[in-house]
Tab-separated table of C-alpha atoms and ligand atoms in Angstrom:
chain	number	residue	atom	x	y	z
A	1	MET	CA	85.288	81.124	107.073
A	2	SER	CA	87.639	80.606	104.063
A	3	ARG	CA	86.725	81.854	100.834
A	4	ASN	CA	88.040	81.547	98.378
A	5	THR	CA	91.077	77.577	98.568
A	6	GLU	CA	89.679	76.626	95.986
A	7	GLU	CA	88.316	78.624	92.420
A	8	GLN	CA	84.747	77.792	92.571
A	9	GLY	CA	83.045	80.711	91.889
A	10	PHE	CA	83.217	81.530	88.461
A	11	LYS	CA	82.722	78.329	88.508
A	12	ASN	CA	78.675	78.507	90.807
A	13	VAL	CA	77.926	81.713	88.064
A	14	LYS	CA	78.684	79.857	84.769
A	15	GLU	CA	77.159	76.843	85.433
A	16	LEU	CA	74.022	78.808	86.600
A	17	ILE	CA	74.799	80.247	83.640
A	18	ASN	CA	74.788	77.748	81.510
A	19	ASP	CA	71.821	76.162	82.914
A	20	ILE	CA	69.510	79.033	82.357
A	21	CYS	CA	70.763	79.644	78.383
A	22	GLY	CA	69.419	76.263	78.071
A	23	GLN	CA	65.935	76.659	79.506
A	24	MET	CA	65.371	79.835	77.449
A	25	ASN	CA	67.066	78.480	74.140
A	26	ILE	CA	69.678	81.255	74.435
A	27	PRO	CA	71.149	81.054	71.445
A	28	GLU	CA	74.101	79.323	71.786
A	29	ILE	CA	76.090	82.211	70.104
A	30	CYS	CA	75.948	83.717	73.291
A	31	ARG	CA	75.298	81.390	75.970
A	32	VAL	CA	78.997	80.217	74.616
A	33	ARG	CA	80.462	83.943	74.937
A	34	LEU	CA	78.771	84.456	78.854
A	35	MET	CA	81.390	81.454	79.878
A	36	GLU	CA	84.204	84.027	79.729
A	37	CYS	CA	85.583	87.079	79.942
A	38	GLU	CA	86.091	89.369	76.922
A	39	ARG	CA	89.338	90.796	78.958
A	40	GLU	CA	91.999	89.395	81.723
A	41	LEU	CA	94.507	91.702	83.076
A	42	THR	CA	96.566	90.722	85.981
A	43	VAL	CA	98.718	93.732	87.255
A	44	HIS	CA	102.583	92.869	89.587
A	45	PHE	CA	103.525	96.531	90.529
A	46	PRO	CA	106.181	97.891	92.466
A	47	VAL	CA	105.095	100.501	95.387
A	48	ARG	CA	107.955	102.524	97.844
A	49	MET	CA	106.727	101.613	101.669
A	50	ASP	CA	106.493	104.004	104.684
A	51	ASP	CA	110.212	102.554	106.106
A	52	GLY	CA	111.334	102.474	102.426
A	53	ARG	CA	110.906	99.690	100.295
A	54	VAL	CA	109.646	98.182	97.384
A	55	GLU	CA	106.704	95.533	98.331
A	56	VAL	CA	105.056	94.146	94.961
A	57	PHE	CA	102.009	93.945	94.717
A	58	THR	CA	99.732	92.450	92.850
A	59	GLY	CA	96.778	92.983	90.880
A	60	PHE	CA	92.883	92.358	88.429
A	61	ARG	CA	91.281	94.412	86.050
A	62	VAL	CA	88.381	92.240	84.581
A	63	VAL	CA	85.896	93.073	81.892
A	64	HIS	CA	82.737	89.289	81.409
A	65	ASN	CA	80.669	91.236	78.935
A	66	ASP	CA	79.944	94.451	77.545
A	67	SER	CA	77.581	93.836	74.743
A	68	ARG	CA	74.836	96.292	76.886
A	69	GLY	CA	77.882	99.170	76.587
A	70	PRO	CA	80.459	100.329	78.851
A	71	SER	CA	81.313	97.182	81.805
A	72	LYS	CA	81.130	98.598	85.706
A	73	GLY	CA	82.082	97.097	88.173
A	74	GLY	CA	84.016	97.650	92.090
A	75	ILE	CA	87.091	97.311	92.812
A	76	ARG	CA	88.421	95.413	96.024
A	77	TYR	CA	91.955	95.329	98.065
A	78	HIS	CA	91.540	92.228	100.385
A	79	PRO	CA	93.753	90.012	101.461
A	80	ASP	CA	92.733	87.295	100.087
A	81	VAL	CA	91.208	88.187	96.452
A	82	ILE	CA	91.970	85.802	93.417
A	83	LEU	CA	92.164	85.977	89.242
A	84	ASP	CA	88.460	83.601	90.140
A	85	GLU	CA	86.121	85.422	92.454
A	86	VAL	CA	87.369	88.079	90.028
A	87	ARG	CA	85.630	86.454	87.168
A	88	ALA	CA	82.118	85.584	88.703
A	89	LEU	CA	82.116	89.121	90.515
A	90	ALA	CA	83.055	90.809	86.621
A	91	ALA	CA	79.999	87.682	86.180
A	92	LEU	CA	77.565	88.845	89.002
A	93	MET	CA	77.603	92.471	87.273
A	94	THR	CA	76.848	91.521	83.523
A	95	LEU	CA	73.955	90.078	84.980
A	96	LYS	CA	72.640	92.703	87.908
A	97	THR	CA	73.406	95.570	85.496
A	98	ALA	CA	71.061	94.246	82.833
A	99	VAL	CA	68.416	92.945	85.205
A	100	VAL	CA	67.990	96.950	86.306
A	101	ASN	CA	68.671	97.044	83.114
A	102	ILE	CA	70.897	100.336	82.718
A	103	PRO	CA	73.142	100.769	79.051
A	104	TYR	CA	76.702	99.185	81.009
A	105	GLY	CA	78.490	96.092	80.775
A	106	GLY	CA	80.216	93.703	83.554
A	107	ALA	CA	83.349	94.463	85.218
A	108	LYS	CA	85.435	93.811	88.798
A	109	GLY	CA	88.593	94.834	90.445
A	110	ALA	CA	90.580	93.651	92.877
A	111	VAL	CA	94.979	94.265	94.929
A	112	ILE	CA	96.245	91.396	96.748
A	113	CYS	CA	97.408	93.263	99.758
A	114	ASN	CA	95.435	93.973	103.338
A	115	PRO	CA	94.077	97.763	103.525
A	116	GLU	CA	94.047	97.840	107.897
A	117	LEU	CA	98.094	97.174	107.118
A	118	LEU	CA	98.396	100.226	104.995
A	119	SER	CA	99.276	103.811	105.829
A	120	GLN	CA	97.293	106.483	104.310
A	121	THR	CA	100.221	107.090	102.351
A	122	GLU	CA	101.383	103.512	100.858
A	123	LEU	CA	97.123	103.011	100.722
A	124	GLU	CA	97.700	106.516	97.584
A	125	ARG	CA	100.857	104.991	96.560
A	126	LEU	CA	99.063	101.572	95.475
A	127	THR	CA	96.121	102.832	93.749
A	128	ARG	CA	97.499	105.652	92.039
A	129	ARG	CA	100.125	103.306	90.152
A	130	TYR	CA	97.078	100.616	89.863
A	131	THR	CA	95.136	102.727	87.993
A	132	VAL	CA	98.287	103.874	85.416
A	133	GLU	CA	98.275	99.728	85.273
A	134	ILE	CA	95.040	99.077	84.805
A	135	SER	CA	94.748	102.715	82.699
A	136	LEU	CA	94.619	100.099	79.137
A	137	LEU	CA	90.911	99.136	80.022
A	138	ILE	CA	89.486	101.556	82.036
A	139	GLY	CA	88.267	104.794	80.968
A	140	PRO	CA	84.338	106.830	81.076
A	141	ASP	CA	83.654	104.950	77.514
A	142	SER	CA	84.620	102.012	78.136
A	143	ASP	CA	85.264	99.700	81.855
A	144	VAL	CA	83.615	102.656	84.883
A	145	PRO	CA	85.305	101.128	87.989
A	146	ALA	CA	83.465	101.892	91.138
A	147	PRO	CA	83.639	101.048	95.603
A	148	ASP	CA	83.734	97.851	96.612
A	149	VAL	CA	84.749	95.150	100.169
A	150	GLY	CA	88.510	97.759	101.517
A	151	THR	CA	88.304	101.029	98.975
A	152	ASN	CA	86.078	103.663	99.528
A	153	PRO	CA	84.985	107.951	97.414
A	154	GLN	CA	88.781	108.882	98.134
A	155	VAL	CA	90.399	105.308	96.890
A	156	MET	CA	87.880	107.112	93.877
A	157	ALA	CA	89.717	109.996	94.167
A	158	TRP	CA	92.941	108.592	93.616
A	159	ILE	CA	90.973	106.960	91.215
A	160	MET	CA	90.075	109.519	89.116
A	161	ASP	CA	93.328	112.037	90.138
A	162	THR	CA	95.862	110.102	88.549
A	163	TYR	CA	92.712	108.439	85.187
A	164	SER	CA	93.335	112.609	84.770
A	165	MET	CA	97.094	112.994	84.789
A	166	GLY	CA	97.488	111.012	82.533
A	167	LYS	CA	94.856	112.979	80.967
A	168	GLY	CA	95.934	116.508	81.385
A	169	TYR	CA	92.265	117.114	81.841
A	170	SER	CA	89.439	116.354	84.573
A	171	VAL	CA	88.316	112.834	83.869
A	172	PRO	CA	84.952	112.567	86.321
A	173	ALA	CA	82.946	109.738	84.613
A	174	VAL	CA	86.060	107.008	85.004
A	175	VAL	CA	84.752	106.265	88.155
A	176	THR	CA	81.938	106.444	90.662
A	177	GLY	CA	81.382	106.579	93.861
A	178	LYS	CA	83.950	109.081	94.600
A	179	PRO	CA	83.258	112.540	97.244
A	180	LEU	CA	80.873	114.540	96.086
A	181	ASP	CA	82.824	118.148	96.059
A	182	ILE	CA	85.061	116.392	92.976
A	183	GLY	CA	81.760	115.059	90.948
A	184	GLY	CA	80.551	112.336	92.889
A	185	SER	CA	76.763	112.252	93.379
A	186	GLU	CA	74.081	112.744	96.739
A	187	GLY	CA	72.556	109.317	97.381
A	188	ARG	CA	75.649	107.084	96.424
A	189	LEU	CA	77.145	106.217	99.043
A	190	GLU	CA	74.500	105.040	101.126
A	191	ALA	CA	73.065	103.625	97.623
A	192	THR	CA	73.199	100.171	97.736
A	193	GLY	CA	72.618	99.947	101.625
A	194	HIS	CA	69.476	101.909	100.713
A	195	GLY	CA	68.513	99.277	96.992
A	196	CYS	CA	68.372	96.483	100.365
A	197	THR	CA	65.689	99.047	101.337
A	198	ILE	CA	63.524	99.009	99.028
A	199	ILE	CA	63.589	94.902	98.485
A	200	ALA	CA	62.937	93.855	100.991
A	201	GLN	CA	59.907	96.306	101.652
A	202	LEU	CA	58.282	95.086	98.434
A	203	ALA	CA	59.688	91.124	99.095
A	204	ALA	CA	58.155	92.013	103.187
A	205	LYS	CA	54.837	92.689	101.373
A	206	GLN	CA	54.840	89.284	99.166
A	207	LYS	CA	55.060	87.395	102.856
A	208	GLN	CA	52.915	89.530	103.860
A	209	ILE	CA	55.042	90.717	106.997
A	210	ASN	CA	54.458	94.183	108.136
A	211	LEU	CA	58.360	96.684	108.528
A	212	GLU	CA	56.910	98.126	111.799
A	213	GLY	CA	58.649	96.203	113.882
A	214	ALA	CA	59.595	93.557	111.599
A	215	THR	CA	63.201	92.201	113.150
A	216	VAL	CA	66.531	92.847	111.005
A	217	ALA	CA	69.937	90.921	111.557
A	218	VAL	CA	72.548	92.430	108.928
A	219	GLN	CA	75.918	90.178	108.713
A	220	GLY	CA	78.940	92.928	107.236
A	221	PHE	CA	78.662	96.638	108.408
A	222	GLY	CA	80.764	98.668	106.124
A	223	ASN	CA	79.254	100.487	103.581
A	224	VAL	CA	76.630	98.114	102.635
A	225	GLY	CA	75.535	96.750	105.973
A	226	SER	CA	75.342	99.987	107.526
A	227	ALA	CA	73.579	101.678	104.816
A	228	ALA	CA	71.327	98.948	105.217
A	229	ALA	CA	70.876	98.644	108.276
A	230	ARG	CA	70.367	102.302	108.867
A	231	TRP	CA	67.707	102.510	106.204
A	232	LEU	CA	65.723	99.253	107.224
A	233	ALA	CA	65.810	101.019	110.854
A	234	ARG	CA	63.921	104.273	109.232
A	235	ALA	CA	61.558	102.728	107.875
A	236	GLY	CA	60.400	100.744	111.886
A	237	CYS	CA	62.793	97.347	111.364
A	238	ARG	CA	63.934	96.596	114.882
A	239	VAL	CA	67.453	95.998	113.605
A	240	ILE	CA	67.937	92.681	116.178
A	241	ALA	CA	72.071	91.713	115.596
A	242	VAL	CA	74.555	92.770	113.299
A	243	ALA	CA	78.183	91.607	112.982
A	244	ASP	CA	81.891	92.027	111.210
A	245	VAL	CA	84.211	90.283	110.730
A	246	LYS	CA	85.450	91.652	114.766
A	247	GLY	CA	82.154	89.906	116.345
A	248	GLY	CA	79.120	91.091	116.856
A	249	THR	CA	75.932	92.644	118.470
A	250	TYR	CA	73.298	92.102	119.672
A	251	ASN	CA	69.422	94.048	121.640
A	252	SER	CA	66.673	92.446	121.433
A	253	LYS	CA	64.207	95.336	121.511
A	254	GLY	CA	66.710	96.838	118.410
A	255	LEU	CA	69.918	98.320	117.856
A	256	ASN	CA	70.748	102.204	117.638
A	257	ILE	CA	72.197	101.827	114.633
A	258	GLU	CA	72.892	105.494	114.968
A	259	ASP	CA	74.565	104.960	117.988
A	260	LEU	CA	76.043	101.849	116.511
A	261	LEU	CA	78.249	103.515	113.078
A	262	LYS	CA	79.628	106.447	115.362
A	263	TYR	CA	81.123	103.385	117.886
A	264	ARG	CA	82.336	101.384	114.908
A	265	ASN	CA	83.565	105.045	113.634
A	266	GLY	CA	85.046	106.608	117.092
A	267	GLU	CA	85.551	104.245	119.780
A	268	GLY	CA	85.086	100.588	118.523
A	269	GLY	CA	87.431	101.034	115.313
A	270	GLY	CA	85.875	100.531	112.714
A	271	PHE	CA	84.048	97.561	114.409
A	272	VAL	CA	81.427	96.562	116.558
A	273	ALA	CA	82.051	94.291	118.429
A	274	GLY	CA	82.475	96.014	122.300
A	275	PHE	CA	78.867	98.537	121.897
A	276	LYS	CA	77.515	99.061	125.382
A	277	GLY	CA	73.772	99.240	122.650
A	278	GLY	CA	73.949	95.082	123.375
A	279	GLU	CA	75.204	91.770	123.947
A	280	ALA	CA	78.159	90.530	122.460
A	281	MET	CA	77.537	87.958	120.311
A	282	GLY	CA	79.687	83.945	119.989
A	283	ASN	CA	80.781	84.665	123.800
A	284	GLY	CA	82.684	87.630	121.594
A	285	ASN	CA	84.263	84.970	119.320
A	286	ALA	CA	83.871	86.172	115.742
A	287	LYS	CA	83.427	83.636	114.363
A	288	LEU	CA	80.646	81.736	116.382
A	289	ALA	CA	78.734	85.495	116.458
A	290	ASN	CA	77.957	85.661	112.716
A	291	ALA	CA	77.769	81.881	112.783
A	292	GLU	CA	75.040	82.686	115.348
A	293	LEU	CA	73.144	85.775	113.604
A	294	LEU	CA	72.577	83.813	110.555
A	295	GLY	CA	71.077	81.559	112.342
A	296	LEU	CA	68.788	83.817	114.333
A	297	PRO	CA	65.244	84.176	113.950
A	298	CYS	CA	63.958	86.789	112.553
A	299	ASP	CA	62.080	88.492	109.542
A	300	ILE	CA	65.095	89.622	106.693
A	301	LEU	CA	68.113	89.042	107.027
A	302	VAL	CA	70.935	90.496	105.290
A	303	PRO	CA	74.044	88.897	104.430
A	304	ALA	CA	76.711	92.209	103.326
A	305	ALA	CA	79.572	90.959	103.933
A	306	LEU	CA	81.577	88.673	101.835
A	307	GLU	CA	80.848	85.853	99.721
A	308	ASN	CA	79.679	81.766	100.675
A	309	GLN	CA	78.847	82.745	104.171
A	310	ILE	CA	75.733	81.205	103.352
A	311	THR	CA	76.129	76.932	103.199
A	312	ALA	CA	75.474	73.676	102.238
A	313	ALA	CA	76.628	73.084	106.025
A	314	ASN	CA	74.782	76.568	108.239
A	315	ALA	CA	71.205	76.489	106.126
A	316	ALA	CA	69.447	74.452	108.182
A	317	GLN	CA	69.520	76.921	110.322
A	318	VAL	CA	68.786	79.612	108.755
A	319	LYS	CA	65.891	80.891	110.225
A	320	ALA	CA	64.717	83.981	108.838
A	321	LYS	CA	61.727	84.131	106.243
A	322	ILE	CA	63.569	86.366	103.906
A	323	VAL	CA	66.688	86.648	103.146
A	324	VAL	CA	68.613	90.169	100.797
A	325	GLU	CA	71.386	89.278	99.103
A	326	GLY	CA	73.095	92.275	99.938
A	327	ALA	CA	76.654	90.997	99.507
A	328	ASN	CA	77.394	89.258	95.894
A	329	GLY	CA	78.035	85.643	96.463
A	330	PRO	CA	76.553	85.574	99.671
A	331	THR	CA	75.106	81.707	99.762
A	332	THR	CA	76.601	78.946	97.970
A	333	PRO	CA	74.503	76.513	95.197
A	334	ASP	CA	73.795	74.071	97.173
A	335	ALA	CA	72.278	76.224	100.438
A	336	ASP	CA	70.554	78.245	97.725
A	337	ARG	CA	68.379	75.501	97.467
A	338	ILE	CA	68.096	74.580	101.842
A	339	LEU	CA	66.700	78.167	102.005
A	340	CYS	CA	64.084	77.272	98.349
A	341	ASP	CA	62.993	74.179	100.402
A	342	LYS	CA	62.809	75.087	103.190
A	343	GLY	CA	60.106	78.292	101.928
A	344	ILE	CA	63.023	80.992	103.026
A	345	LEU	CA	62.033	84.040	100.328
A	346	VAL	CA	65.804	84.716	98.685
A	347	VAL	CA	66.062	88.336	96.783
A	348	PRO	CA	69.603	87.549	94.866
A	349	ASP	CA	72.355	89.095	94.979
A	350	VAL	CA	71.293	90.562	91.198
A	351	LEU	CA	68.830	92.006	92.531
A	352	ALA	CA	68.633	93.048	96.288
A	353	ASN	CA	72.027	95.315	96.061
A	354	ALA	CA	71.667	96.589	92.343
A	355	GLY	CA	70.734	100.369	94.092
A	356	GLY	CA	75.252	100.625	94.042
A	357	VAL	CA	75.484	100.624	89.741
A	358	VAL	CA	71.954	102.344	89.917
A	359	VAL	CA	73.249	105.333	91.757
A	360	SER	CA	77.051	104.780	89.898
A	361	TYR	CA	75.392	105.144	86.727
A	362	LEU	CA	73.749	108.054	87.282
A	363	GLU	CA	76.801	110.011	88.653
A	364	TRP	CA	78.207	109.061	85.135
A	365	VAL	CA	75.617	110.305	83.686
A	366	GLN	CA	75.784	113.526	85.447
A	367	GLY	CA	79.489	113.844	85.335
A	368	MET	CA	79.051	113.121	81.596
A	369	GLN	CA	77.014	116.330	81.182
A	370	SER	CA	78.096	118.141	84.718
A	371	PHE	CA	75.199	118.444	85.276
A	372	TYR	CA	73.902	117.211	89.007
A	373	TRP	CA	70.765	116.862	90.605
A	374	ASP	CA	70.309	116.995	94.235
A	375	GLU	CA	69.459	113.792	96.448
A	376	THR	CA	65.332	113.856	95.921
A	377	GLU	CA	65.872	113.528	92.298
A	378	VAL	CA	69.095	110.966	92.486
A	379	ASN	CA	66.534	108.685	95.596
A	380	ASN	CA	62.868	108.357	93.339
A	381	TYR	CA	65.396	107.560	90.615
A	382	LEU	CA	66.979	104.491	92.334
A	383	GLY	CA	63.322	103.815	93.801
A	384	GLY	CA	61.587	104.077	90.303
A	385	LEU	CA	64.035	101.367	89.192
A	386	MET	CA	64.809	98.781	91.672
A	387	THR	CA	60.924	99.040	91.725
A	388	LYS	CA	60.775	97.735	88.184
A	389	ALA	CA	63.720	95.658	88.256
A	390	PHE	CA	61.602	93.690	91.208
A	391	ASN	CA	58.724	93.867	89.403
A	392	LYS	CA	60.289	92.150	86.446
A	393	VAL	CA	62.296	89.767	88.481
A	394	LEU	CA	58.118	88.745	90.599
A	395	HIS	CA	56.702	88.252	87.368
A	396	ILE	CA	58.804	86.107	85.733
A	397	ASN	CA	59.270	84.466	89.526
A	398	GLU	CA	55.415	84.252	88.950
A	399	ASP	CA	54.840	83.016	86.073
A	400	GLU	CA	57.756	80.508	85.201
A	401	LYS	CA	57.044	78.778	88.786
A	402	VAL	CA	61.232	79.762	89.204
A	403	ASP	CA	63.054	80.550	92.530
A	404	MET	CA	63.988	84.067	92.477
A	405	ARG	CA	68.132	83.964	91.585
A	406	THR	CA	66.423	81.415	88.118
A	407	ALA	CA	64.444	84.726	87.935
A	408	ALA	CA	66.682	87.300	87.467
A	409	TYR	CA	69.340	85.346	85.288
A	410	MET	CA	65.563	85.133	83.297
A	411	VAL	CA	65.373	88.794	83.003
A	412	ALA	CA	69.280	90.128	83.099
A	413	LEU	CA	70.736	86.569	79.856
A	414	ARG	CA	67.261	87.594	77.458
A	415	ARG	CA	67.902	91.304	77.507
A	416	LEU	CA	71.469	90.438	77.535
A	417	ALA	CA	70.786	87.520	74.469
A	418	THR	CA	69.241	90.275	72.796
A	419	ALA	CA	71.495	92.702	72.485
A	420	MET	CA	74.624	90.405	71.281
A	421	MET	CA	72.034	88.995	68.424
A	422	THR	CA	70.992	92.631	67.415
A	423	ARG	CA	74.722	93.670	67.664
A	424	GLY	CA	76.012	89.927	65.846
A	425	ILE	CA	79.856	89.437	65.626
A	426	PHE	CA	82.851	91.277	63.956
A	427	PRO	CA	83.333	90.960	61.660
B	501	NAD	P1	82.976	97.060	102.560
B	501	NAD	O1	84.837	96.116	102.672
B	501	NAD	O2	83.276	98.778	102.885
B	501	NAD	O3	82.914	95.891	104.644
B	501	NAD	C1	82.418	94.792	104.286
B	501	NAD	C2	81.790	94.013	106.146
B	501	NAD	O4	81.933	93.355	106.109
B	501	NAD	C3	82.782	94.603	107.214
B	501	NAD	O5	81.900	95.375	107.986
B	501	NAD	C4	83.696	93.583	107.656
B	501	NAD	O6	84.046	94.117	108.690
B	501	NAD	C5	82.841	92.800	107.193
B	501	NAD	N1	82.887	91.148	106.966
B	501	NAD	C6	84.310	90.752	106.168
B	501	NAD	N2	84.671	89.489	106.071
B	501	NAD	C7	84.402	89.328	107.237
B	501	NAD	C8	83.734	88.035	107.816
B	501	NAD	N3	84.608	87.058	107.265
B	501	NAD	N4	82.669	87.458	108.400
B	501	NAD	C9	81.734	88.320	109.245
B	501	NAD	N5	81.535	90.007	107.949
B	501	NAD	C10	82.797	90.507	107.661
B	501	NAD	O7	82.639	95.722	101.422
B	501	NAD	P2	80.768	96.476	101.076
B	501	NAD	O8	81.682	97.937	100.039
B	501	NAD	O9	79.703	97.259	102.551
B	501	NAD	O10	80.865	95.206	100.794
B	501	NAD	C11	79.858	94.204	101.445
B	501	NAD	C12	79.710	93.088	99.762
B	501	NAD	O11	78.595	93.712	99.450
B	501	NAD	C13	80.752	92.762	99.612
B	501	NAD	O12	80.429	91.045	98.448
B	501	NAD	C14	80.651	93.548	98.011
B	501	NAD	O13	80.768	92.918	96.943
B	501	NAD	C15	79.507	94.307	98.039
B	501	NAD	N6	78.517	95.523	96.816
B	501	NAD	C16	78.569	96.424	97.371
B	501	NAD	C17	79.124	97.197	96.255
B	501	NAD	C18	78.938	98.590	96.948
B	501	NAD	O14	78.460	99.776	96.520
B	501	NAD	N7	79.851	98.669	97.757
B	501	NAD	C19	77.775	97.299	95.155
B	501	NAD	C20	77.227	96.163	95.669
B	501	NAD	C21	77.593	95.393	96.267
């Protein structure tokens, strides 16, 4: 499915912010500020390739709003990424950090590239040059990147090292999602998927679904999807299907997620297709496998790949009772209405996948104070913040009789408006 043929993503987020600001009587001076991104940097920079050629890449770093603290948001490496998508993702980060009430604003970055086609040395040179290009914006007190699609802890390590070289001393808090041995946090690698599981548990309770034996389908088996599948399996769920960009695998008795991870990391070459512990989905065709997965009868569906996967064209086929949005923006606005009309409980991205930014916040705090916590402490904190945020959103959902996405936006927009009004307008 082509994701970015038109500039729609930021418009969709803005329309929702606009409508909900209207319903809530949010002051006009706050609403208009949220309709634009505060800072947008586009960079075109050269990278020497292994064969001696020089290629020019385009990258972005966008800060949507930093009223509540330094801006925070991942960096995406993807061949189809466009500025509009980065703006939309930055705005979602503003909302997300406000929903879980951590002292951050929202940002996002990206480079148009296909990391699968780059060697490690090319990826390193690209990352280091992009870091210098966006160093106008990033810093531990101003704007703090993290991993997203196509980036990982190693990429964060190169960013941290490059930024530190410019300063002349180590600055671990300039990025989060770093490897443990250079100031990463326990629990960060799996935090987003772990957070999805905490949310799935709370949502299942609302729907009176027993998680023990509940059936789950997961789209995407990268950082978020694989950790969500692993934590949901540990919680007693039966993960019956997993699909990624190359295909899908199905087992009605439940896939062995640890074996699937081993397969993906080894023989599978990064993908799930061909896994012996399940049947191939979609007759081996990746698009059909993903369509089949989204329409499977199951208790919980976790879209954890990319945006615009559940659309007006396929929403009617979704048979899950709960959708936990592991990805950012996986459901289009039209599809969202269809799912709600079908009585499906959709837990929106700004709440469901906030576990990553919560533990990123904990990593940043640990880096700033050079004092590190163990995994139990980090996970307890994560569980507490996610549960508090879910309960707050649920409370608004019940009181105001609105869906969970609207309720989450209401929580976030109230906090953002309060911060903006308290700070006032400079000068
Ligand atoms: P990733 O690159 O680690 O994994 C992406 C996965 O999606 C891969 O398995 C890939 O094969 C699959 N995929 C890509 N295109 C697909 C397609 N067209 N159809 C089916 N599968 C496809 O990325 P990630 O970090 O796991 O991020 C996934 C989503 O979660 C993104 O929307 C991202 O913005 C969001 N997210 C990530 C984090 C984080 O901490 N990494 C935090 C919050 C939200």
